[in-house]
PDB file of C-alpha atoms in Angstrom:
ATOM      1  CA  UNK A   1     -12.510  85.792  74.370  1.00  0.00           C
ATOM      2  CA  UNK A   2     -10.315  82.703  74.516  1.00  0.00           C
ATOM      3  CA  UNK A   3     -11.053  79.386  72.923  1.00  0.00           C
ATOM      4  CA  UNK A   4      -9.841  76.119  74.492  1.00  0.00           C
ATOM      5  CA  UNK A   5      -9.054  73.031  72.524  1.00  0.00           C
ATOM      6  CA  UNK A   6      -7.799  69.548  73.293  1.00  0.00           C
ATOM      7  CA  UNK A   7      -4.758  68.549  71.253  1.00  0.00           C
ATOM      8  CA  UNK A   8      -3.707  64.933  70.840  1.00  0.00           C
ATOM      9  CA  UNK A   9       0.066  65.012  70.577  1.00  0.00           C
ATOM     10  CA  UNK A  10       1.585  62.190  68.583  1.00  0.00           C
ATOM     11  CA  UNK A  11       0.550  61.056  65.169  1.00  0.00           C
ATOM     12  CA  UNK A  12       3.237  58.412  64.656  1.00  0.00           C
ATOM     13  CA  UNK A  13       2.438  54.794  65.348  1.00  0.00           C
ATOM     14  CA  UNK A  14       5.597  54.239  67.374  1.00  0.00           C
ATOM     15  CA  UNK A  15       4.944  57.035  69.877  1.00  0.00           C
ATOM     16  CA  UNK A  16       2.658  57.268  72.819  1.00  0.00           C
ATOM     17  CA  UNK A  17       0.336  60.217  72.975  1.00  0.00           C
ATOM     18  CA  UNK A  18      -0.651  62.626  75.693  1.00  0.00           C
ATOM     19  CA  UNK A  19      -3.657  64.876  75.767  1.00  0.00           C
ATOM     20  CA  UNK A  20      -2.966  68.530  76.526  1.00  0.00           C
ATOM     21  CA  UNK A  21      -5.165  71.577  76.701  1.00  0.00           C
ATOM     22  CA  UNK A  22      -3.927  74.606  74.806  1.00  0.00           C
ATOM     23  CA  UNK A  23      -5.605  77.965  75.239  1.00  0.00           C
ATOM     24  CA  UNK A  24      -5.335  80.233  72.225  1.00  0.00           C
ATOM     25  CA  UNK A  25      -6.916  83.539  71.262  1.00  0.00           C
ATOM     26  CA  UNK A  26     -10.004  82.945  69.113  1.00  0.00           C
ATOM     27  CA  UNK A  27      -8.542  84.825  66.130  1.00  0.00           C
ATOM     28  CA  UNK A  28      -5.593  82.401  66.088  1.00  0.00           C
ATOM     29  CA  UNK A  29      -7.975  79.433  66.161  1.00  0.00           C
ATOM     30  CA  UNK A  30      -9.930  80.973  63.269  1.00  0.00           C
ATOM     31  CA  UNK A  31      -6.711  81.416  61.308  1.00  0.00           C
ATOM     32  CA  UNK A  32      -5.790  77.763  61.939  1.00  0.00           C
ATOM     33  CA  UNK A  33      -9.244  76.644  60.835  1.00  0.00           C
ATOM     34  CA  UNK A  34      -8.907  78.609  57.591  1.00  0.00           C
ATOM     35  CA  UNK A  35      -5.624  76.878  56.797  1.00  0.00           C
ATOM     36  CA  UNK A  36      -6.068  73.358  58.158  1.00  0.00           C
ATOM     37  CA  UNK A  37      -9.056  71.152  58.923  1.00  0.00           C
ATOM     38  CA  UNK A  38      -7.166  69.139  61.524  1.00  0.00           C
ATOM     39  CA  UNK A  39      -6.169  71.545  64.332  1.00  0.00           C
ATOM     40  CA  UNK A  40      -4.248  68.894  66.233  1.00  0.00           C
ATOM     41  CA  UNK A  41      -2.091  68.030  63.244  1.00  0.00           C
ATOM     42  CA  UNK A  42      -1.438  71.716  62.525  1.00  0.00           C
ATOM     43  CA  UNK A  43      -0.404  72.444  66.120  1.00  0.00           C
ATOM     44  CA  UNK A  44       1.697  69.267  66.287  1.00  0.00           C
ATOM     45  CA  UNK A  45       3.585  70.277  63.131  1.00  0.00           C
ATOM     46  CA  UNK A  46       4.062  73.816  64.458  1.00  0.00           C
ATOM     47  CA  UNK A  47       5.351  72.551  67.804  1.00  0.00           C
ATOM     48  CA  UNK A  48       7.749  70.094  66.157  1.00  0.00           C
ATOM     49  CA  UNK A  49       8.999  72.853  63.866  1.00  0.00           C
ATOM     50  CA  UNK A  50       9.595  75.156  66.850  1.00  0.00           C
ATOM     51  CA  UNK A  51      11.375  72.420  68.823  1.00  0.00           C
ATOM     52  CA  UNK A  52      13.645  71.731  65.846  1.00  0.00           C
ATOM     53  CA  UNK A  53      14.302  75.477  65.473  1.00  0.00           C
ATOM     54  CA  UNK A  54      15.226  75.854  69.142  1.00  0.00           C
ATOM     55  CA  UNK A  55      17.496  72.807  69.045  1.00  0.00           C
ATOM     56  CA  UNK A  56      19.332  74.329  66.085  1.00  0.00           C
ATOM     57  CA  UNK A  57      19.658  77.615  67.970  1.00  0.00           C
ATOM     58  CA  UNK A  58      21.044  75.789  71.013  1.00  0.00           C
ATOM     59  CA  UNK A  59      23.517  73.878  68.842  1.00  0.00           C
ATOM     60  CA  UNK A  60      24.663  77.127  67.223  1.00  0.00           C
ATOM     61  CA  UNK A  61      25.050  78.728  70.655  1.00  0.00           C
ATOM     62  CA  UNK A  62      27.003  75.710  71.836  1.00  0.00           C
ATOM     63  CA  UNK A  63      29.296  75.820  68.797  1.00  0.00           C
ATOM     64  CA  UNK A  64      29.901  79.542  69.249  1.00  0.00           C
ATOM     65  CA  UNK A  65      30.495  79.220  73.011  1.00  0.00           C
ATOM     66  CA  UNK A  66      31.639  75.653  73.694  1.00  0.00           C
ATOM     67  CA  UNK A  67      31.807  74.162  77.136  1.00  0.00           C
ATOM     68  CA  UNK A  68      35.313  74.664  78.626  1.00  0.00           C
ATOM     69  CA  UNK A  69      35.975  70.912  78.586  1.00  0.00           C
ATOM     70  CA  UNK A  70      35.175  70.816  74.871  1.00  0.00           C
ATOM     71  CA  UNK A  71      37.607  73.660  74.211  1.00  0.00           C
ATOM     72  CA  UNK A  72      40.272  71.753  76.173  1.00  0.00           C
ATOM     73  CA  UNK A  73      39.562  68.635  74.124  1.00  0.00           C
ATOM     74  CA  UNK A  74      39.876  70.665  70.918  1.00  0.00           C
ATOM     75  CA  UNK A  75      43.203  72.056  72.065  1.00  0.00           C
ATOM     76  CA  UNK A  76      44.513  68.576  72.811  1.00  0.00           C
ATOM     77  CA  UNK A  77      43.266  67.229  69.514  1.00  0.00           C
ATOM     78  CA  UNK A  78      41.295  64.040  68.969  1.00  0.00           C
ATOM     79  CA  UNK A  79      44.388  61.887  68.437  1.00  0.00           C
ATOM     80  CA  UNK A  80      45.866  62.922  71.783  1.00  0.00           C
ATOM     81  CA  UNK A  81      42.534  62.369  73.499  1.00  0.00           C
ATOM     82  CA  UNK A  82      42.197  58.907  71.950  1.00  0.00           C
ATOM     83  CA  UNK A  83      45.741  58.007  73.106  1.00  0.00           C
ATOM     84  CA  UNK A  84      44.767  58.893  76.687  1.00  0.00           C
ATOM     85  CA  UNK A  85      41.870  56.431  76.725  1.00  0.00           C
ATOM     86  CA  UNK A  86      42.427  53.135  78.523  1.00  0.00           C
ATOM     87  CA  UNK A  87      43.072  50.304  76.027  1.00  0.00           C
ATOM     88  CA  UNK A  88      39.719  48.638  76.650  1.00  0.00           C
ATOM     89  CA  UNK A  89      37.688  51.873  76.644  1.00  0.00           C
ATOM     90  CA  UNK A  90      36.592  51.739  73.021  1.00  0.00           C
ATOM     91  CA  UNK A  91      39.459  53.759  71.552  1.00  0.00           C
ATOM     92  CA  UNK A  92      39.262  51.457  68.536  1.00  0.00           C
ATOM     93  CA  UNK A  93      35.837  52.974  67.821  1.00  0.00           C
ATOM     94  CA  UNK A  94      37.466  56.275  66.853  1.00  0.00           C
ATOM     95  CA  UNK A  95      38.652  56.361  63.235  1.00  0.00           C
ATOM     96  CA  UNK A  96      41.382  58.989  63.312  1.00  0.00           C
ATOM     97  CA  UNK A  97      41.821  58.768  59.534  1.00  0.00           C
ATOM     98  CA  UNK A  98      38.149  59.390  58.760  1.00  0.00           C
ATOM     99  CA  UNK A  99      36.461  62.729  58.282  1.00  0.00           C
ATOM    100  CA  UNK A 100      38.051  66.125  57.858  1.00  0.00           C
ATOM    101  CA  UNK A 101      40.608  67.607  60.252  1.00  0.00           C
ATOM    102  CA  UNK A 102      39.105  70.519  62.150  1.00  0.00           C
ATOM    103  CA  UNK A 103      40.422  72.922  64.743  1.00  0.00           C
ATOM    104  CA  UNK A 104      38.737  75.173  67.296  1.00  0.00           C
ATOM    105  CA  UNK A 105      39.764  78.811  67.354  1.00  0.00           C
ATOM    106  CA  UNK A 106      38.078  81.322  69.633  1.00  0.00           C
ATOM    107  CA  UNK A 107      37.654  83.869  66.833  1.00  0.00           C
ATOM    108  CA  UNK A 108      36.246  81.430  64.195  1.00  0.00           C
ATOM    109  CA  UNK A 109      34.863  78.502  66.145  1.00  0.00           C
ATOM    110  CA  UNK A 110      35.201  75.110  64.458  1.00  0.00           C
ATOM    111  CA  UNK A 111      36.956  75.366  61.094  1.00  0.00           C
ATOM    112  CA  UNK A 112      38.804  73.060  58.724  1.00  0.00           C
ATOM    113  CA  UNK A 113      42.396  72.495  59.831  1.00  0.00           C
ATOM    114  CA  UNK A 114      44.493  73.225  56.732  1.00  0.00           C
ATOM    115  CA  UNK A 115      47.829  72.008  58.068  1.00  0.00           C
TER     116      UNK A 115
END
């Protein structure tokens, strides 16, 4: 037997909310009720946690298998790329002296450039 519940997504004052219906097995609902009095808050936290987890996974995948244009940019180097920008295209926004030099290698991915 399935149990339906209405979940109010949101919880922060600066966000709008939307009402969604989530159908869960009754044993899962019972487990939620044992842990948390506010089902909506529990599900909201779980969903946010899962979204954050998936974003991290996607970032890792992207770092391990970068888009071909990103690999080309890495091969050129940031300084070369910045030199190719038109003078009024915000090249002054790039601080070439800041941060740590890094280099892309297919076998390691992004790593510190120890030149």
